Amino acid sequence: FLSANVYSQNSVKRPDTYNYNRGLEELRNENYSEALNFFNKEIEADKQNGYAYSWIAMIRHTQEEYGRALTAVNMALKYIPKRDVDFLSATYNVRAGIYLALEDTINALNDYASSIKTNPSEENTYEKRAQIYYEQDKYDLADADYRQIIKLNPGGVMGFMGIGRNRNAQKR
């Protein structure tokens, strides 16, 4: 998720305020309670800062506060600019992770699909979705995601490893 913040290739202006930047700094240092304090201060100053809500959701998820994480992530998805596909996609992935923690695979798969629709070049999302399909013995769907990973990154190994694992599970 942090990489979506740093390596965004689109020209979206993200927050550059004291509290937001301090929250990111504390998050990088794994000081979650301090980061949460700064992001909450940021929300007090700007109630429509979807970026701060995203970070709050990620922290709440890490702390296993799933109800609060869902509330924050839903606010984030409401306010993050649609043209910021990297951050929006990462936020869908955060919500999918929350749903998985709550054992709600249907909503998790829906969020992975939304993430892929938002940013179809993000390999990690295909990998996460393929894992769910693998666990459900839906090897054909998992294979499709692994083939997409190979298409996006022909020199990478994850897609090939996933297809091999699926074949092994099917004793093929």
PDB file of C-alpha atoms in Angstrom:
ATOM      1  CA  PHE A   1       0.000   0.000   0.000  1.00  0.00           C
ATOM      2  CA  LEU A   2       2.862   2.354   0.759  1.00  0.00           C
ATOM      3  CA  SER A   3       4.265   1.750  -2.705  1.00  0.00           C
ATOM      4  CA  ALA A   4       1.010   3.010  -4.237  1.00  0.00           C
ATOM      5  CA  ASN A   5       1.606   6.239  -2.357  1.00  0.00           C
ATOM      6  CA  VAL A   6       5.224   6.614  -3.433  1.00  0.00           C
ATOM      7  CA  TYR A   7       5.240   5.267  -6.976  1.00  0.00           C
ATOM      8  CA  SER A   8       2.036   6.630  -8.420  1.00  0.00           C
ATOM      9  CA  GLN A   9       2.443   7.281 -12.114  1.00  0.00           C
ATOM     10  CA  ASN A  10      -0.530   9.564 -12.490  1.00  0.00           C
ATOM     11  CA  SER A  11      -0.574  13.272 -11.841  1.00  0.00           C
ATOM     12  CA  VAL A  12      -2.989  13.316  -8.921  1.00  0.00           C
ATOM     13  CA  LYS A  13      -2.218  15.792  -6.183  1.00  0.00           C
ATOM     14  CA  ARG A  14      -2.149  13.968  -2.902  1.00  0.00           C
ATOM     15  CA  PRO A  15      -2.265  15.621   0.513  1.00  0.00           C
ATOM     16  CA  ASP A  16       0.824  17.472   1.611  1.00  0.00           C
ATOM     17  CA  THR A  17      -0.104  18.685   5.074  1.00  0.00           C
ATOM     18  CA  TYR A  18       1.769  18.449   8.330  1.00  0.00           C
ATOM     19  CA  ASN A  19      -0.551  15.889   9.949  1.00  0.00           C
ATOM     20  CA  TYR A  20      -0.778  13.715   6.834  1.00  0.00           C
ATOM     21  CA  ASN A  21       2.983  13.653   6.296  1.00  0.00           C
ATOM     22  CA  ARG A  22       3.635  12.981   9.987  1.00  0.00           C
ATOM     23  CA  GLY A  23       1.116  10.140   9.853  1.00  0.00           C
ATOM     24  CA  LEU A  24       2.999   8.601   6.925  1.00  0.00           C
ATOM     25  CA  GLU A  25       6.297   9.022   8.755  1.00  0.00           C
ATOM     26  CA  GLU A  26       4.971   7.310  11.883  1.00  0.00           C
ATOM     27  CA  LEU A  27       3.454   4.561   9.754  1.00  0.00           C
ATOM     28  CA  ARG A  28       6.787   3.892   8.041  1.00  0.00           C
ATOM     29  CA  ASN A  29       8.343   3.643  11.511  1.00  0.00           C
ATOM     30  CA  GLU A  30       5.564   1.220  12.522  1.00  0.00           C
ATOM     31  CA  ASN A  31       4.305   3.575  15.240  1.00  0.00           C
ATOM     32  CA  TYR A  32       0.689   2.765  14.483  1.00  0.00           C
ATOM     33  CA  SER A  33      -0.955   4.581  17.380  1.00  0.00           C
ATOM     34  CA  GLU A  34       0.954   7.786  16.601  1.00  0.00           C
ATOM     35  CA  ALA A  35       0.188   7.438  12.891  1.00  0.00           C
ATOM     36  CA  LEU A  36      -3.480   6.969  13.738  1.00  0.00           C
ATOM     37  CA  ASN A  37      -3.423  10.137  15.864  1.00  0.00           C
ATOM     38  CA  PHE A  38      -1.984  12.190  13.010  1.00  0.00           C
ATOM     39  CA  PHE A  39      -4.384  10.775  10.415  1.00  0.00           C
ATOM     40  CA  ASN A  40      -7.326  11.453  12.737  1.00  0.00           C
ATOM     41  CA  LYS A  41      -6.125  15.062  13.131  1.00  0.00           C
ATOM     42  CA  GLU A  42      -5.948  15.249   9.345  1.00  0.00           C
ATOM     43  CA  ILE A  43      -9.580  14.070   9.125  1.00  0.00           C
ATOM     44  CA  GLU A  44     -10.609  16.699  11.676  1.00  0.00           C
ATOM     45  CA  ALA A  45      -9.089  19.351   9.408  1.00  0.00           C
ATOM     46  CA  ASP A  46     -10.414  17.846   6.144  1.00  0.00           C
ATOM     47  CA  LYS A  47     -13.408  15.525   6.502  1.00  0.00           C
ATOM     48  CA  GLN A  48     -13.120  14.529   2.813  1.00  0.00           C
ATOM     49  CA  ASN A  49      -9.510  13.356   2.834  1.00  0.00           C
ATOM     50  CA  GLY A  50      -9.937   9.891   1.377  1.00  0.00           C
ATOM     51  CA  TYR A  51      -6.203   9.262   1.598  1.00  0.00           C
ATOM     52  CA  ALA A  52      -6.155   9.679   5.371  1.00  0.00           C
ATOM     53  CA  TYR A  53      -9.215   7.426   5.665  1.00  0.00           C
ATOM     54  CA  SER A  54      -7.341   4.774   3.649  1.00  0.00           C
ATOM     55  CA  TRP A  55      -4.391   4.812   6.001  1.00  0.00           C
ATOM     56  CA  ILE A  56      -6.717   4.699   9.007  1.00  0.00           C
ATOM     57  CA  ALA A  57      -8.446   1.663   7.494  1.00  0.00           C
ATOM     58  CA  MET A  58      -5.116  -0.067   6.930  1.00  0.00           C
ATOM     59  CA  ILE A  59      -4.037   0.595  10.524  1.00  0.00           C
ATOM     60  CA  ARG A  60      -7.391  -0.541  11.946  1.00  0.00           C
ATOM     61  CA  HIS A  61      -7.157  -3.697   9.838  1.00  0.00           C
ATOM     62  CA  THR A  62      -3.659  -4.356  11.190  1.00  0.00           C
ATOM     63  CA  GLN A  63      -5.037  -3.927  14.713  1.00  0.00           C
ATOM     64  CA  GLU A  64      -7.908  -6.328  13.910  1.00  0.00           C
ATOM     65  CA  GLU A  65     -10.514  -3.602  14.458  1.00  0.00           C
ATOM     66  CA  TYR A  66     -12.511  -4.719  11.446  1.00  0.00           C
ATOM     67  CA  GLY A  67     -15.692  -2.705  12.012  1.00  0.00           C
ATOM     68  CA  ARG A  68     -13.768   0.535  12.345  1.00  0.00           C
ATOM     69  CA  ALA A  69     -11.567  -0.464   9.411  1.00  0.00           C
ATOM     70  CA  LEU A  70     -14.630  -0.993   7.202  1.00  0.00           C
ATOM     71  CA  THR A  71     -16.073   2.356   8.205  1.00  0.00           C
ATOM     72  CA  ALA A  72     -12.813   4.107   7.328  1.00  0.00           C
ATOM     73  CA  VAL A  73     -12.262   2.257   4.054  1.00  0.00           C
ATOM     74  CA  ASN A  74     -15.795   3.016   2.884  1.00  0.00           C
ATOM     75  CA  MET A  75     -15.184   6.715   3.546  1.00  0.00           C
ATOM     76  CA  ALA A  76     -11.880   6.469   1.694  1.00  0.00           C
ATOM     77  CA  LEU A  77     -13.523   4.950  -1.372  1.00  0.00           C
ATOM     78  CA  LYS A  78     -16.093   7.747  -1.295  1.00  0.00           C
ATOM     79  CA  TYR A  79     -13.470  10.525  -1.363  1.00  0.00           C
ATOM     80  CA  ILE A  80     -10.380   9.265  -3.212  1.00  0.00           C
ATOM     81  CA  PRO A  81     -10.345  10.823  -6.695  1.00  0.00           C
ATOM     82  CA  LYS A  82     -11.340   8.260  -9.332  1.00  0.00           C
ATOM     83  CA  ARG A  83      -8.371   9.222 -11.491  1.00  0.00           C
ATOM     84  CA  ASP A  84      -5.928   8.128  -8.761  1.00  0.00           C
ATOM     85  CA  VAL A  85      -6.088   4.515  -9.911  1.00  0.00           C
ATOM     86  CA  ASP A  86      -3.056   3.346  -7.918  1.00  0.00           C
ATOM     87  CA  PHE A  87      -4.370   4.513  -4.568  1.00  0.00           C
ATOM     88  CA  LEU A  88      -7.959   3.577  -5.353  1.00  0.00           C
ATOM     89  CA  SER A  89      -6.900   0.068  -6.367  1.00  0.00           C
ATOM     90  CA  ALA A  90      -4.810  -0.301  -3.207  1.00  0.00           C
ATOM     91  CA  THR A  91      -7.792   0.811  -1.122  1.00  0.00           C
ATOM     92  CA  TYR A  92     -10.023  -1.831  -2.709  1.00  0.00           C
ATOM     93  CA  ASN A  93      -7.317  -4.349  -1.788  1.00  0.00           C
ATOM     94  CA  VAL A  94      -7.363  -3.142   1.822  1.00  0.00           C
ATOM     95  CA  ARG A  95     -11.119  -3.636   1.977  1.00  0.00           C
ATOM     96  CA  ALA A  96     -10.797  -7.079   0.365  1.00  0.00           C
ATOM     97  CA  GLY A  97      -8.300  -7.985   3.090  1.00  0.00           C
ATOM     98  CA  ILE A  98     -10.725  -6.837   5.755  1.00  0.00           C
ATOM     99  CA  TYR A  99     -13.487  -8.937   4.222  1.00  0.00           C
ATOM    100  CA  LEU A 100     -11.175 -11.953   4.126  1.00  0.00           C
ATOM    101  CA  ALA A 101     -10.402 -11.472   7.810  1.00  0.00           C
ATOM    102  CA  LEU A 102     -14.173 -11.498   8.390  1.00  0.00           C
ATOM    103  CA  GLU A 103     -14.425 -14.661   6.238  1.00  0.00           C
ATOM    104  CA  ASP A 104     -16.573 -12.873   3.646  1.00  0.00           C
ATOM    105  CA  THR A 105     -15.036 -14.253   0.475  1.00  0.00           C
ATOM    106  CA  ILE A 106     -17.800 -13.001  -1.810  1.00  0.00           C
ATOM    107  CA  ASN A 107     -17.231  -9.347  -0.934  1.00  0.00           C
ATOM    108  CA  ALA A 108     -13.462  -9.859  -0.998  1.00  0.00           C
ATOM    109  CA  LEU A 109     -13.676 -11.234  -4.540  1.00  0.00           C
ATOM    110  CA  ASN A 110     -15.924  -8.323  -5.536  1.00  0.00           C
ATOM    111  CA  ASP A 111     -13.338  -5.871  -4.222  1.00  0.00           C
ATOM    112  CA  TYR A 112     -10.502  -7.637  -6.034  1.00  0.00           C
ATOM    113  CA  ALA A 113     -12.587  -7.388  -9.211  1.00  0.00           C
ATOM    114  CA  SER A 114     -13.113  -3.651  -8.558  1.00  0.00           C
ATOM    115  CA  SER A 115      -9.405  -3.229  -7.951  1.00  0.00           C
ATOM    116  CA  ILE A 116      -8.568  -4.988 -11.225  1.00  0.00           C
ATOM    117  CA  LYS A 117     -11.132  -2.905 -13.097  1.00  0.00           C
ATOM    118  CA  THR A 118      -9.600   0.247 -11.618  1.00  0.00           C
ATOM    119  CA  ASN A 119      -5.993  -0.759 -12.264  1.00  0.00           C
ATOM    120  CA  PRO A 120      -5.687  -3.810 -14.530  1.00  0.00           C
ATOM    121  CA  SER A 121      -1.892  -3.733 -14.523  1.00  0.00           C
ATOM    122  CA  GLU A 122      -1.449  -4.481 -10.804  1.00  0.00           C
ATOM    123  CA  GLU A 123      -0.086  -8.055 -10.582  1.00  0.00           C
ATOM    124  CA  ASN A 124      -0.508  -8.338  -6.825  1.00  0.00           C
ATOM    125  CA  THR A 125      -4.298  -8.157  -7.050  1.00  0.00           C
ATOM    126  CA  TYR A 126      -4.460 -11.027  -9.534  1.00  0.00           C
ATOM    127  CA  GLU A 127      -2.217 -13.053  -7.256  1.00  0.00           C
ATOM    128  CA  LYS A 128      -4.426 -12.458  -4.220  1.00  0.00           C
ATOM    129  CA  ARG A 129      -7.578 -13.327  -6.126  1.00  0.00           C
ATOM    130  CA  ALA A 130      -5.957 -16.444  -7.618  1.00  0.00           C
ATOM    131  CA  GLN A 131      -5.111 -17.580  -4.085  1.00  0.00           C
ATOM    132  CA  ILE A 132      -8.782 -17.462  -3.124  1.00  0.00           C
ATOM    133  CA  TYR A 133      -9.742 -19.385  -6.242  1.00  0.00           C
ATOM    134  CA  TYR A 134      -7.048 -21.956  -5.472  1.00  0.00           C
ATOM    135  CA  GLU A 135      -8.396 -22.416  -1.943  1.00  0.00           C
ATOM    136  CA  GLN A 136     -11.879 -22.907  -3.420  1.00  0.00           C
ATOM    137  CA  ASP A 137     -10.550 -25.505  -5.909  1.00  0.00           C
ATOM    138  CA  LYS A 138     -11.521 -23.204  -8.797  1.00  0.00           C
ATOM    139  CA  TYR A 139      -8.323 -23.919 -10.674  1.00  0.00           C
ATOM    140  CA  ASP A 140      -9.556 -22.633 -14.027  1.00  0.00           C
ATOM    141  CA  LEU A 141     -10.234 -19.188 -12.534  1.00  0.00           C
ATOM    142  CA  ALA A 142      -6.936 -19.209 -10.657  1.00  0.00           C
ATOM    143  CA  ASP A 143      -5.131 -20.192 -13.868  1.00  0.00           C
ATOM    144  CA  ALA A 144      -6.741 -17.275 -15.702  1.00  0.00           C
ATOM    145  CA  ASP A 145      -5.375 -14.866 -13.099  1.00  0.00           C
ATOM    146  CA  TYR A 146      -1.946 -16.491 -13.209  1.00  0.00           C
ATOM    147  CA  ARG A 147      -1.934 -16.232 -17.012  1.00  0.00           C
ATOM    148  CA  GLN A 148      -2.728 -12.532 -16.655  1.00  0.00           C
ATOM    149  CA  ILE A 149       0.235 -12.154 -14.297  1.00  0.00           C
ATOM    150  CA  ILE A 150       2.453 -13.828 -16.912  1.00  0.00           C
ATOM    151  CA  LYS A 151       1.084 -11.496 -19.563  1.00  0.00           C
ATOM    152  CA  LEU A 152       1.886  -8.467 -17.383  1.00  0.00           C
ATOM    153  CA  ASN A 153       5.299  -9.756 -16.327  1.00  0.00           C
ATOM    154  CA  PRO A 154       6.603 -12.420 -18.723  1.00  0.00           C
ATOM    155  CA  GLY A 155       9.913 -12.696 -16.877  1.00  0.00           C
ATOM    156  CA  GLY A 156       8.364 -13.067 -13.438  1.00  0.00           C
ATOM    157  CA  VAL A 157       7.901 -16.371 -11.699  1.00  0.00           C
ATOM    158  CA  MET A 158       4.668 -15.952  -9.714  1.00  0.00           C
ATOM    159  CA  GLY A 159       2.324 -16.744 -12.584  1.00  0.00           C
ATOM    160  CA  PHE A 160       4.249 -19.846 -13.595  1.00  0.00           C
ATOM    161  CA  MET A 161       4.521 -21.022  -9.989  1.00  0.00           C
ATOM    162  CA  GLY A 162       0.778 -20.564  -9.494  1.00  0.00           C
ATOM    163  CA  ILE A 163      -0.101 -22.555 -12.601  1.00  0.00           C
ATOM    164  CA  GLY A 164       2.332 -25.280 -11.526  1.00  0.00           C
ATOM    165  CA  ARG A 165       0.813 -25.403  -8.053  1.00  0.00           C
ATOM    166  CA  ASN A 166      -2.668 -25.685  -9.565  1.00  0.00           C
ATOM    167  CA  ARG A 167      -1.540 -28.535 -11.834  1.00  0.00           C
ATOM    168  CA  ASN A 168       0.060 -30.276  -8.875  1.00  0.00           C
ATOM    169  CA  ALA A 169      -3.132 -29.931  -6.801  1.00  0.00           C
ATOM    170  CA  GLN A 170      -5.066 -31.497  -9.685  1.00  0.00           C
ATOM    171  CA  LYS A 171      -2.455 -34.276  -9.971  1.00  0.00           C
ATOM    172  CA  ARG A 172      -1.772 -33.201 -13.571  1.00  0.00           C
TER     173      ARG A 172
END
